[in-house]
PDB file of C-alpha atoms in Angstrom:
ATOM      1  CA  MET A  19       0.000   0.000   0.000  1.00 37.00           C
ATOM      2  CA  GLU A  20       1.449   3.340  -1.018  1.00 38.00           C
ATOM      3  CA  ARG A  21       2.257   5.621   1.867  1.00 47.00           C
ATOM      4  CA  LYS A  22       0.236   8.826   1.955  1.00 59.00           C
ATOM      5  CA  GLU A  23       2.139  12.065   1.503  1.00 78.00           C
ATOM      6  CA  PHE A  24       2.725  14.143   4.632  1.00 82.00           C
ATOM      7  CA  LYS A  25       0.732  17.392   4.532  1.00 85.00           C
ATOM      8  CA  PRO A  26       2.353  20.038   6.748  1.00 84.00           C
ATOM      9  CA  ASP A  27      -0.727  22.288   6.672  1.00 82.00           C
ATOM     10  CA  ARG A  28      -2.918  19.562   8.249  1.00 85.00           C
ATOM     11  CA  VAL A  29      -2.817  19.026  12.007  1.00 83.00           C
ATOM     12  CA  LEU A  30      -3.901  15.407  11.563  1.00 85.00           C
ATOM     13  CA  SER A  31      -0.749  14.682   9.533  1.00 87.00           C
ATOM     14  CA  TYR A  32       1.436  15.417  12.555  1.00 87.00           C
ATOM     15  CA  PHE A  33      -0.522  12.890  14.627  1.00 87.00           C
ATOM     16  CA  LYS A  34      -0.254  10.269  11.882  1.00 86.00           C
ATOM     17  CA  ALA A  35       3.495  10.810  11.531  1.00 87.00           C
ATOM     18  CA  GLU A  36       3.985  10.017  15.235  1.00 87.00           C
ATOM     19  CA  TRP A  37       1.797   6.901  15.363  1.00 88.00           C
ATOM     20  CA  PRO A  38       4.453   4.593  16.969  1.00 89.00           C
ATOM     21  CA  VAL A  39       4.832   6.985  19.912  1.00 90.00           C
ATOM     22  CA  LEU A  40       1.072   7.468  20.158  1.00 89.00           C
ATOM     23  CA  LEU A  41       0.564   3.682  20.196  1.00 90.00           C
ATOM     24  CA  ILE A  42       2.698   3.438  23.355  1.00 90.00           C
ATOM     25  CA  VAL A  43       0.775   6.389  24.786  1.00 88.00           C
ATOM     26  CA  ALA A  44      -2.521   4.606  24.074  1.00 87.00           C
ATOM     27  CA  ILE A  45      -1.495   1.320  25.729  1.00 89.00           C
ATOM     28  CA  SER A  46       0.028   2.909  28.838  1.00 88.00           C
ATOM     29  CA  GLY A  47      -2.815   5.435  29.022  1.00 84.00           C
ATOM     30  CA  LEU A  48      -5.474   2.726  29.036  1.00 84.00           C
ATOM     31  CA  ILE A  49      -3.660   0.777  31.780  1.00 86.00           C
ATOM     32  CA  TYR A  50      -3.252   3.933  33.851  1.00 84.00           C
ATOM     33  CA  ASN A  51      -6.781   5.242  33.541  1.00 79.00           C
ATOM     34  CA  VAL A  52      -8.526   1.907  34.002  1.00 79.00           C
ATOM     35  CA  GLY A  53      -6.273   1.351  37.015  1.00 80.00           C
ATOM     36  CA  LEU A  54      -7.457   4.642  38.494  1.00 77.00           C
ATOM     37  CA  LEU A  55     -10.729   2.919  39.354  1.00 76.00           C
ATOM     38  CA  ALA A  56      -8.829   0.815  41.874  1.00 78.00           C
ATOM     39  CA  GLY A  57      -8.198   3.882  44.041  1.00 76.00           C
ATOM     40  CA  PRO A  58     -11.805   4.609  45.079  1.00 76.00           C
ATOM     41  CA  TYR A  59     -12.580   0.883  45.381  1.00 77.00           C
ATOM     42  CA  PHE A  60      -9.705   0.133  47.747  1.00 78.00           C
ATOM     43  CA  GLU A  61     -10.315   3.330  49.722  1.00 76.00           C
ATOM     44  CA  GLY A  62     -13.873   2.204  50.366  1.00 77.00           C
ATOM     45  CA  GLN A  63     -12.807  -1.341  51.246  1.00 78.00           C
ATOM     46  CA  MET A  64     -10.128  -0.149  53.664  1.00 79.00           C
ATOM     47  CA  THR A  65     -12.617   2.174  55.352  1.00 79.00           C
ATOM     48  CA  GLY A  66     -15.036  -0.711  55.790  1.00 78.00           C
ATOM     49  CA  HIS A  67     -12.276  -3.011  57.142  1.00 76.00           C
ATOM     50  CA  LEU A  68     -11.158  -0.327  59.578  1.00 80.00           C
ATOM     51  CA  ILE A  69     -14.676  -0.018  60.991  1.00 79.00           C
ATOM     52  CA  ASP A  70     -14.922  -3.820  61.273  1.00 77.00           C
ATOM     53  CA  ILE A  71     -11.580  -3.940  63.122  1.00 79.00           C
ATOM     54  CA  LEU A  72     -12.704  -1.224  65.542  1.00 78.00           C
ATOM     55  CA  ASN A  73     -15.933  -3.165  66.163  1.00 79.00           C
ATOM     56  CA  GLY A  74     -14.028  -6.433  66.634  1.00 76.00           C
ATOM     57  CA  LYS A  75     -15.545  -8.089  63.537  1.00 75.00           C
ATOM     58  CA  ALA A  76     -12.305  -8.438  61.538  1.00 72.00           C
ATOM     59  CA  ALA A  77      -8.619  -9.133  62.139  1.00 75.00           C
ATOM     60  CA  PHE A  78      -5.708  -6.824  61.395  1.00 78.00           C
ATOM     61  CA  ARG A  79      -4.204  -9.375  58.974  1.00 77.00           C
ATOM     62  CA  ALA A  80      -7.045  -8.901  56.491  1.00 75.00           C
ATOM     63  CA  MET A  81      -6.459  -5.153  56.530  1.00 79.00           C
ATOM     64  CA  LEU A  82      -2.713  -5.653  55.982  1.00 83.00           C
ATOM     65  CA  CYS A  83      -3.295  -7.888  52.942  1.00 83.00           C
ATOM     66  CA  LEU A  84      -5.708  -5.332  51.497  1.00 81.00           C
ATOM     67  CA  VAL A  85      -3.190  -2.518  51.966  1.00 84.00           C
ATOM     68  CA  LEU A  86      -0.421  -4.519  50.278  1.00 88.00           C
ATOM     69  CA  ILE A  87      -2.635  -5.267  47.262  1.00 86.00           C
ATOM     70  CA  TYR A  88      -3.573  -1.589  47.123  1.00 85.00           C
ATOM     71  CA  VAL A  89       0.095  -0.486  47.166  1.00 86.00           C
ATOM     72  CA  VAL A  90       1.083  -2.923  44.394  1.00 88.00           C
ATOM     73  CA  THR A  91      -1.888  -1.894  42.239  1.00 86.00           C
ATOM     74  CA  ILE A  92      -1.170   1.820  42.640  1.00 86.00           C
ATOM     75  CA  ALA A  93       2.516   1.185  41.825  1.00 88.00           C
ATOM     76  CA  VAL A  94       1.561  -0.467  38.518  1.00 88.00           C
ATOM     77  CA  VAL A  95      -0.825   2.394  37.760  1.00 87.00           C
ATOM     78  CA  GLN A  96       1.803   5.068  38.458  1.00 88.00           C
ATOM     79  CA  ILE A  97       4.437   3.285  36.343  1.00 91.00           C
ATOM     80  CA  SER A  98       1.953   3.301  33.454  1.00 89.00           C
ATOM     81  CA  ARG A  99       1.341   6.983  34.117  1.00 87.00           C
ATOM     82  CA  TYR A 100       5.072   7.678  33.908  1.00 90.00           C
ATOM     83  CA  ALA A 101       5.347   5.848  30.586  1.00 90.00           C
ATOM     84  CA  LYS A 102       2.344   7.661  29.136  1.00 88.00           C
ATOM     85  CA  ARG A 103       3.535  11.126  30.132  1.00 88.00           C
ATOM     86  CA  PHE A 104       7.095  10.448  28.966  1.00 92.00           C
ATOM     87  CA  TYR A 105       5.957   9.460  25.478  1.00 92.00           C
ATOM     88  CA  VAL A 106       3.395  12.266  25.294  1.00 90.00           C
ATOM     89  CA  ARG A 107       6.241  14.692  25.930  1.00 91.00           C
ATOM     90  CA  ARG A 108       8.328  12.926  23.267  1.00 92.00           C
ATOM     91  CA  PHE A 109       5.404  13.276  20.848  1.00 91.00           C
ATOM     92  CA  ALA A 110       5.185  17.015  21.605  1.00 89.00           C
ATOM     93  CA  ASN A 111       8.939  17.506  21.144  1.00 91.00           C
ATOM     94  CA  ASN A 112       8.899  15.664  17.811  1.00 91.00           C
ATOM     95  CA  VAL A 113       5.965  17.739  16.544  1.00 90.00           C
ATOM     96  CA  ASN A 114       7.571  20.974  17.749  1.00 89.00           C
ATOM     97  CA  ARG A 115      10.798  20.146  15.935  1.00 89.00           C
ATOM     98  CA  ARG A 116       8.957  19.164  12.762  1.00 89.00           C
ATOM     99  CA  MET A 117       6.767  22.291  12.731  1.00 88.00           C
ATOM    100  CA  LYS A 118       9.689  24.651  13.305  1.00 86.00           C
ATOM    101  CA  GLN A 119      11.760  22.901  10.649  1.00 87.00           C
ATOM    102  CA  ILE A 120       8.973  23.398   8.094  1.00 86.00           C
ATOM    103  CA  LEU A 121       8.292  26.966   9.213  1.00 84.00           C
ATOM    104  CA  TYR A 122      11.956  27.993   9.138  1.00 83.00           C
ATOM    105  CA  GLY A 123      12.325  26.341   5.734  1.00 83.00           C
ATOM    106  CA  THR A 124       9.486  28.509   4.438  1.00 82.00           C
ATOM    107  CA  LEU A 125      10.921  31.679   5.964  1.00 79.00           C
ATOM    108  CA  VAL A 126      14.437  31.271   4.538  1.00 80.00           C
ATOM    109  CA  ARG A 127      12.977  30.914   1.044  1.00 82.00           C
ATOM    110  CA  LYS A 128      11.137  34.221   1.336  1.00 78.00           C
ATOM    111  CA  SER A 129      12.682  37.411   0.035  1.00 76.00           C
ATOM    112  CA  ARG A 130      13.628  40.308   2.289  1.00 74.00           C
ATOM    113  CA  ALA A 131      10.714  42.321   0.881  1.00 75.00           C
ATOM    114  CA  GLN A 132       8.234  39.568   1.720  1.00 72.00           C
ATOM    115  CA  LEU A 133       9.546  39.288   5.278  1.00 69.00           C
ATOM    116  CA  GLN A 134       9.366  43.048   5.769  1.00 70.00           C
ATOM    117  CA  GLU A 135       5.816  43.037   4.447  1.00 69.00           C
ATOM    118  CA  GLU A 136       4.947  40.246   6.898  1.00 68.00           C
ATOM    119  CA  GLY A 137       6.532  42.213   9.745  1.00 67.00           C
ATOM    120  CA  VAL A 138       9.667  41.133  11.572  1.00 61.00           C
ATOM    121  CA  GLY A 139       7.957  41.060  14.969  1.00 61.00           C
ATOM    122  CA  ASN A 140       5.058  39.087  13.568  1.00 67.00           C
ATOM    123  CA  VAL A 141       7.415  36.534  11.989  1.00 70.00           C
ATOM    124  CA  MET A 142       9.367  36.151  15.248  1.00 67.00           C
ATOM    125  CA  THR A 143       6.180  35.584  17.231  1.00 67.00           C
ATOM    126  CA  LYS A 144       4.904  32.998  14.761  1.00 69.00           C
ATOM    127  CA  ALA A 145       8.225  31.151  14.629  1.00 69.00           C
ATOM    128  CA  ILE A 146       8.559  30.862  18.414  1.00 71.00           C
ATOM    129  CA  LEU A 147       5.434  31.602  20.449  1.00 75.00           C
ATOM    130  CA  ASP A 148       2.730  30.415  18.042  1.00 80.00           C
ATOM    131  CA  VAL A 149       4.397  27.091  17.289  1.00 83.00           C
ATOM    132  CA  ASP A 150       4.923  26.415  20.995  1.00 83.00           C
ATOM    133  CA  ASP A 151       1.290  27.248  21.811  1.00 82.00           C
ATOM    134  CA  CYS A 152       0.007  25.095  18.979  1.00 85.00           C
ATOM    135  CA  VAL A 153       2.116  22.108  20.045  1.00 86.00           C
ATOM    136  CA  GLU A 154       1.098  22.608  23.680  1.00 84.00           C
ATOM    137  CA  GLY A 155      -2.550  22.406  22.654  1.00 84.00           C
ATOM    138  CA  MET A 156      -1.865  19.174  20.752  1.00 86.00           C
ATOM    139  CA  ARG A 157       0.009  17.753  23.754  1.00 87.00           C
ATOM    140  CA  LYS A 158      -2.787  18.575  26.185  1.00 82.00           C
ATOM    141  CA  PHE A 159      -5.367  17.149  23.808  1.00 83.00           C
ATOM    142  CA  THR A 160      -3.406  13.887  23.558  1.00 83.00           C
ATOM    143  CA  THR A 161      -2.915  13.752  27.319  1.00 80.00           C
ATOM    144  CA  GLU A 162      -6.507  14.484  28.262  1.00 76.00           C
ATOM    145  CA  ILE A 163      -7.981  11.932  25.841  1.00 76.00           C
ATOM    146  CA  PHE A 164      -6.764   9.303  28.299  1.00 73.00           C
ATOM    147  CA  ASP A 165      -6.320  11.203  31.570  1.00 70.00           C
ATOM    148  CA  THR A 166      -9.795  12.674  31.274  1.00 73.00           C
ATOM    149  CA  GLY A 167     -11.819  10.921  28.575  1.00 73.00           C
ATOM    150  CA  VAL A 168     -11.132   7.295  29.505  1.00 75.00           C
ATOM    151  CA  ALA A 169     -11.066   8.081  33.232  1.00 74.00           C
ATOM    152  CA  LEU A 170     -14.414   9.910  33.062  1.00 77.00           C
ATOM    153  CA  VAL A 171     -16.085   6.958  31.349  1.00 79.00           C
ATOM    154  CA  GLY A 172     -14.661   4.568  33.942  1.00 78.00           C
ATOM    155  CA  TYR A 173     -15.723   6.693  36.907  1.00 80.00           C
ATOM    156  CA  ALA A 174     -19.197   7.234  35.442  1.00 82.00           C
ATOM    157  CA  VAL A 175     -19.711   3.490  34.906  1.00 83.00           C
ATOM    158  CA  MET A 176     -18.576   2.812  38.466  1.00 82.00           C
ATOM    159  CA  LEU A 177     -21.044   5.358  39.859  1.00 83.00           C
ATOM    160  CA  LEU A 178     -23.881   3.885  37.800  1.00 85.00           C
ATOM    161  CA  VAL A 179     -23.114   0.389  39.100  1.00 83.00           C
ATOM    162  CA  TYR A 180     -23.352   1.508  42.725  1.00 82.00           C
ATOM    163  CA  ASP A 181     -26.556   3.570  42.335  1.00 83.00           C
ATOM    164  CA  TRP A 182     -27.657   4.699  38.881  1.00 83.00           C
ATOM    165  CA  ARG A 183     -30.328   7.096  40.187  1.00 85.00           C
ATOM    166  CA  LEU A 184     -27.958   8.937  42.504  1.00 83.00           C
ATOM    167  CA  ALA A 185     -25.263   8.876  39.825  1.00 82.00           C
ATOM    168  CA  LEU A 186     -27.477  10.599  37.267  1.00 84.00           C
ATOM    169  CA  LEU A 187     -28.657  13.119  39.868  1.00 82.00           C
ATOM    170  CA  SER A 188     -25.159  14.020  41.046  1.00 81.00           C
ATOM    171  CA  LEU A 189     -23.823  14.319  37.483  1.00 80.00           C
ATOM    172  CA  LEU A 190     -26.442  16.855  36.389  1.00 78.00           C
ATOM    173  CA  PHE A 191     -24.052  19.749  37.011  1.00 77.00           C
ATOM    174  CA  THR A 192     -21.084  18.319  35.089  1.00 74.00           C
ATOM    175  CA  PRO A 193     -22.440  19.101  31.579  1.00 73.00           C
ATOM    176  CA  PHE A 194     -23.116  22.653  32.796  1.00 71.00           C
ATOM    177  CA  SER A 195     -19.359  23.253  33.190  1.00 68.00           C
ATOM    178  CA  TYR A 196     -18.829  22.091  29.584  1.00 68.00           C
ATOM    179  CA  MET A 197     -21.519  24.473  28.386  1.00 71.00           C
ATOM    180  CA  CYS A 198     -19.802  27.322  30.235  1.00 69.00           C
ATOM    181  CA  ALA A 199     -16.520  26.458  28.506  1.00 66.00           C
ATOM    182  CA  ALA A 200     -18.265  26.504  25.126  1.00 67.00           C
ATOM    183  CA  TRP A 201     -19.835  29.885  25.875  1.00 72.00           C
ATOM    184  CA  MET A 202     -16.395  31.294  26.742  1.00 69.00           C
ATOM    185  CA  LYS A 203     -14.850  30.217  23.434  1.00 68.00           C
ATOM    186  CA  LYS A 204     -15.074  33.563  21.641  1.00 74.00           C
ATOM    187  CA  PRO A 205     -13.779  35.720  24.546  1.00 76.00           C
ATOM    188  CA  VAL A 206     -10.853  33.341  25.056  1.00 73.00           C
ATOM    189  CA  GLN A 207      -9.981  33.411  21.352  1.00 72.00           C
ATOM    190  CA  ARG A 208     -10.279  37.215  21.166  1.00 79.00           C
ATOM    191  CA  ALA A 209      -8.004  37.636  24.174  1.00 79.00           C
ATOM    192  CA  GLY A 210      -5.487  35.183  22.701  1.00 76.00           C
ATOM    193  CA  ALA A 211      -5.475  36.906  19.309  1.00 77.00           C
ATOM    194  CA  ALA A 212      -5.006  40.345  20.900  1.00 82.00           C
ATOM    195  CA  TYR A 213      -2.133  39.012  23.013  1.00 81.00           C
ATOM    196  CA  LYS A 214      -0.362  37.537  19.977  1.00 77.00           C
ATOM    197  CA  LYS A 215      -0.802  40.799  18.057  1.00 80.00           C
ATOM    198  CA  ALA A 216       0.636  42.816  20.959  1.00 83.00           C
ATOM    199  CA  ALA A 217       3.542  40.365  21.310  1.00 81.00           C
ATOM    200  CA  SER A 218       4.342  40.775  17.620  1.00 78.00           C
ATOM    201  CA  ALA A 219       4.296  44.574  17.922  1.00 80.00           C
ATOM    202  CA  LEU A 220       6.562  44.466  20.981  1.00 82.00           C
ATOM    203  CA  SER A 221       9.042  42.145  19.233  1.00 79.00           C
ATOM    204  CA  ALA A 222       9.170  44.482  16.244  1.00 79.00           C
ATOM    205  CA  ALA A 223       9.671  47.536  18.494  1.00 81.00           C
ATOM    206  CA  THR A 224      12.437  45.777  20.444  1.00 82.00           C
ATOM    207  CA  LEU A 225      14.285  44.814  17.274  1.00 79.00           C
ATOM    208  CA  ASP A 226      13.884  48.332  15.886  1.00 80.00           C
ATOM    209  CA  ARG A 227      15.351  49.911  19.013  1.00 79.00           C
ATOM    210  CA  ALA A 228      18.300  47.528  19.037  1.00 80.00           C
ATOM    211  CA  ARG A 229      19.022  47.974  15.325  1.00 79.00           C
ATOM    212  CA  ASN A 230      18.566  51.754  15.052  1.00 80.00           C
ATOM    213  CA  ALA A 231      19.538  52.968  18.531  1.00 78.00           C
ATOM    214  CA  VAL A 232      22.557  54.958  17.293  1.00 79.00           C
ATOM    215  CA  THR A 233      20.586  56.557  14.440  1.00 80.00           C
ATOM    216  CA  TYR A 234      17.799  57.708  16.786  1.00 77.00           C
ATOM    217  CA  ARG A 235      20.355  59.153  19.191  1.00 78.00           C
ATOM    218  CA  ILE A 236      22.161  61.084  16.469  1.00 77.00           C
ATOM    219  CA  TYR A 237      18.972  62.661  15.132  1.00 76.00           C
ATOM    220  CA  GLY A 238      17.514  63.379  18.564  1.00 76.00           C
ATOM    221  CA  CYS A 239      14.596  60.968  18.205  1.00 79.00           C
ATOM    222  CA  GLU A 240      15.496  58.729  21.133  1.00 77.00           C
ATOM    223  CA  ASP A 241      12.893  60.167  23.541  1.00 79.00           C
ATOM    224  CA  ALA A 242      10.112  59.755  20.980  1.00 80.00           C
ATOM    225  CA  ARG A 243      11.119  56.139  20.313  1.00 79.00           C
ATOM    226  CA  VAL A 244      11.266  55.418  24.047  1.00 80.00           C
ATOM    227  CA  GLU A 245       7.736  56.753  24.394  1.00 83.00           C
ATOM    228  CA  LYS A 246       6.604  54.617  21.448  1.00 84.00           C
ATOM    229  CA  TYR A 247       8.288  51.552  22.955  1.00 83.00           C
ATOM    230  CA  GLU A 248       6.649  52.141  26.341  1.00 85.00           C
ATOM    231  CA  GLU A 249       3.299  52.337  24.595  1.00 85.00           C
ATOM    232  CA  ALA A 250       3.893  48.957  22.919  1.00 84.00           C
ATOM    233  CA  LEU A 251       5.047  47.503  26.249  1.00 85.00           C
ATOM    234  CA  ASN A 252       1.953  48.753  28.102  1.00 88.00           C
ATOM    235  CA  THR A 253      -0.316  47.293  25.421  1.00 86.00           C
ATOM    236  CA  TYR A 254       1.496  43.969  25.680  1.00 85.00           C
ATOM    237  CA  GLU A 255       1.175  43.931  29.483  1.00 86.00           C
ATOM    238  CA  LYS A 256      -2.552  44.671  29.398  1.00 85.00           C
ATOM    239  CA  THR A 257      -3.314  42.047  26.751  1.00 85.00           C
ATOM    240  CA  ALA A 258      -1.126  39.471  28.545  1.00 83.00           C
ATOM    241  CA  VAL A 259      -2.973  40.047  31.826  1.00 84.00           C
ATOM    242  CA  ARG A 260      -6.343  39.857  30.090  1.00 82.00           C
ATOM    243  CA  ASN A 261      -5.341  36.644  28.309  1.00 80.00           C
ATOM    244  CA  ASN A 262      -4.053  35.056  31.536  1.00 78.00           C
ATOM    245  CA  VAL A 263      -7.240  36.003  33.367  1.00 76.00           C
ATOM    246  CA  TRP A 264      -9.347  34.147  30.808  1.00 73.00           C
ATOM    247  CA  GLN A 265      -6.988  31.165  30.968  1.00 69.00           C
ATOM    248  CA  SER A 266      -6.643  30.979  34.768  1.00 70.00           C
ATOM    249  CA  ALA A 267      -9.877  32.283  36.254  1.00 67.00           C
ATOM    250  CA  LEU A 268     -12.342  30.023  34.430  1.00 67.00           C
ATOM    251  CA  PRO A 269     -11.177  26.497  35.490  1.00 68.00           C
ATOM    252  CA  PRO A 270     -12.014  27.052  39.203  1.00 70.00           C
ATOM    253  CA  LEU A 271     -15.517  28.140  38.175  1.00 71.00           C
ATOM    254  CA  TYR A 272     -15.920  24.967  36.108  1.00 69.00           C
ATOM    255  CA  LEU A 273     -14.766  22.897  39.096  1.00 70.00           C
ATOM    256  CA  ALA A 274     -17.182  24.650  41.472  1.00 72.00           C
ATOM    257  CA  ALA A 275     -20.094  24.054  39.099  1.00 71.00           C
ATOM    258  CA  SER A 276     -19.308  20.341  38.837  1.00 72.00           C
ATOM    259  CA  GLU A 277     -18.874  19.907  42.604  1.00 75.00           C
ATOM    260  CA  ALA A 278     -22.430  21.027  43.352  1.00 76.00           C
ATOM    261  CA  GLY A 279     -23.566  17.418  42.874  1.00 79.00           C
ATOM    262  CA  VAL A 280     -21.835  16.366  46.122  1.00 80.00           C
ATOM    263  CA  LEU A 281     -24.800  17.774  48.050  1.00 81.00           C
ATOM    264  CA  PHE A 282     -27.041  15.057  46.586  1.00 83.00           C
ATOM    265  CA  ILE A 283     -24.492  12.378  47.522  1.00 83.00           C
ATOM    266  CA  LEU A 284     -24.303  13.521  51.138  1.00 83.00           C
ATOM    267  CA  TRP A 285     -28.098  13.518  51.451  1.00 86.00           C
ATOM    268  CA  PHE A 286     -29.216  10.508  49.427  1.00 84.00           C
ATOM    269  CA  GLY A 287     -26.013   8.551  50.095  1.00 84.00           C
ATOM    270  CA  ALA A 288     -26.658   8.829  53.835  1.00 84.00           C
ATOM    271  CA  LYS A 289     -30.153   7.469  53.235  1.00 84.00           C
ATOM    272  CA  ASN A 290     -28.657   4.503  51.389  1.00 84.00           C
ATOM    273  CA  VAL A 291     -26.424   3.751  54.378  1.00 84.00           C
ATOM    274  CA  LEU A 292     -29.404   4.016  56.745  1.00 84.00           C
ATOM    275  CA  GLY A 293     -31.386   1.641  54.549  1.00 82.00           C
ATOM    276  CA  SER A 294     -34.063   4.143  53.496  1.00 81.00           C
ATOM    277  CA  GLY A 295     -32.655   5.149  50.099  1.00 78.00           C
ATOM    278  CA  TRP A 296     -32.653   3.812  46.567  1.00 83.00           C
ATOM    279  CA  SER A 297     -29.912   1.251  47.349  1.00 82.00           C
ATOM    280  CA  THR A 298     -28.548  -0.554  50.391  1.00 82.00           C
ATOM    281  CA  TRP A 299     -25.017   0.598  51.201  1.00 84.00           C
ATOM    282  CA  ASP A 300     -22.456   0.179  53.927  1.00 80.00           C
ATOM    283  CA  ILE A 301     -19.756   2.694  54.855  1.00 80.00           C
ATOM    284  CA  ALA A 302     -17.383   1.145  52.302  1.00 77.00           C
ATOM    285  CA  ALA A 303     -19.826   1.667  49.439  1.00 82.00           C
ATOM    286  CA  PHE A 304     -20.562   5.247  50.524  1.00 85.00           C
ATOM    287  CA  THR A 305     -16.840   6.080  50.752  1.00 82.00           C
ATOM    288  CA  THR A 306     -16.150   4.493  47.359  1.00 81.00           C
ATOM    289  CA  PHE A 307     -19.002   6.413  45.696  1.00 84.00           C
ATOM    290  CA  LEU A 308     -17.969   9.746  47.232  1.00 84.00           C
ATOM    291  CA  SER A 309     -14.287   9.243  46.380  1.00 81.00           C
ATOM    292  CA  CYS A 310     -15.149   8.205  42.828  1.00 82.00           C
ATOM    293  CA  PHE A 311     -17.374  11.258  42.344  1.00 85.00           C
ATOM    294  CA  THR A 312     -14.688  13.601  43.692  1.00 83.00           C
ATOM    295  CA  LYS A 313     -12.114  12.224  41.253  1.00 80.00           C
ATOM    296  CA  LEU A 314     -14.637  12.427  38.405  1.00 80.00           C
ATOM    297  CA  VAL A 315     -15.299  16.096  39.183  1.00 79.00           C
ATOM    298  CA  VAL A 316     -11.589  16.910  39.140  1.00 77.00           C
ATOM    299  CA  LYS A 317     -11.237  15.167  35.778  1.00 75.00           C
ATOM    300  CA  SER A 318     -14.304  16.890  34.345  1.00 73.00           C
ATOM    301  CA  SER A 319     -12.907  20.312  35.263  1.00 68.00           C
ATOM    302  CA  LYS A 320      -9.828  19.470  33.175  1.00 69.00           C
ATOM    303  CA  VAL A 321     -12.073  18.881  30.164  1.00 68.00           C
ATOM    304  CA  ALA A 322     -13.319  22.454  30.409  1.00 61.00           C
ATOM    305  CA  LYS A 323      -9.742  23.672  30.849  1.00 63.00           C
ATOM    306  CA  LEU A 324      -8.762  21.628  27.787  1.00 70.00           C
ATOM    307  CA  PHE A 325     -11.349  23.529  25.736  1.00 70.00           C
ATOM    308  CA  ASN A 326      -9.552  26.774  26.556  1.00 66.00           C
ATOM    309  CA  SER A 327      -6.146  25.296  25.642  1.00 70.00           C
ATOM    310  CA  VAL A 328      -7.450  24.000  22.316  1.00 75.00           C
ATOM    311  CA  GLN A 329      -9.031  27.381  21.566  1.00 71.00           C
ATOM    312  CA  LYS A 330      -5.689  29.062  22.268  1.00 71.00           C
ATOM    313  CA  ALA A 331      -3.898  26.573  20.014  1.00 78.00           C
ATOM    314  CA  GLU A 332      -6.499  27.151  17.291  1.00 79.00           C
ATOM    315  CA  VAL A 333      -5.634  30.854  17.240  1.00 77.00           C
ATOM    316  CA  SER A 334      -1.912  30.047  16.875  1.00 79.00           C
ATOM    317  CA  TRP A 335      -2.526  27.455  14.143  1.00 83.00           C
ATOM    318  CA  LYS A 336      -4.502  29.942  12.053  1.00 81.00           C
ATOM    319  CA  ARG A 337      -1.582  32.357  12.269  1.00 78.00           C
ATOM    320  CA  ILE A 338       1.135  29.883  11.217  1.00 81.00           C
ATOM    321  CA  LYS A 339      -0.865  27.757   8.754  1.00 82.00           C
ATOM    322  CA  PRO A 340      -0.138  30.002   5.707  1.00 81.00           C
ATOM    323  CA  LEU A 341       3.592  29.473   6.372  1.00 79.00           C
ATOM    324  CA  MET A 342       3.356  25.679   6.642  1.00 77.00           C
TER     325      MET A 342
END
């Protein structure tokens, strides 16, 4: 079968070119994220054993065996996590190198007039900052497919097995955080685009001052250029702060929205333990369900954060795509 030609202006081509690395990421990621379900299960079992020991219904030896199995299981899970993250980083480094090689190859073939028309600061920003942001978005997307996607499915299935009614009720708020992330798409992209534009202007002003400093001093224009540079710097600072606010302030709001479902667990879960709820639980089952929900909420908040990272990468890709 004839190998398909690599297309540097297609994001999917970069994923296809790194398929051996991504295969290792997929295998280790599945082991890691499926193994994450062992955490809430063993936490619940150990809580139940501890209560039985305190009540004189179980021996310490059973607890010790359970702890040893838990430690071995978590060790296997964390080794898989190490392998996954190592190869995800290798994937990102390979893509970064490939993108910059293609981009630099395009730039060196352009004439001086074309580069000046493009803008020196704009070219510098695209060659360094935009490529890095684009690759970072691809890396986070690859990471969160397993760390969030597979883990969320596993946690959700586990909650449904324990009590499907309470699971559905407690998960009502999770889609709301995703909707909030979707609503924030345009403001995040506008802030990112403004930041990149200001960074390009500042790079051009910095290069201009370094290149023509003596000329400006001879003709008495140094004060005017300093004022112009300070203006570019202030614009850059304001857009950088605004961009960071959109990137950093939203994830805690997504997490808070998802965590609202814990109120239903505390109320209806207690009824299950008392024998008057939808299911019959003991303390171990209640602890497992609560721990599983907490981990699911943390993972779901990363999905919303991933949306913002992908939106930021999308802005960078649109800027560098004509040069690929």
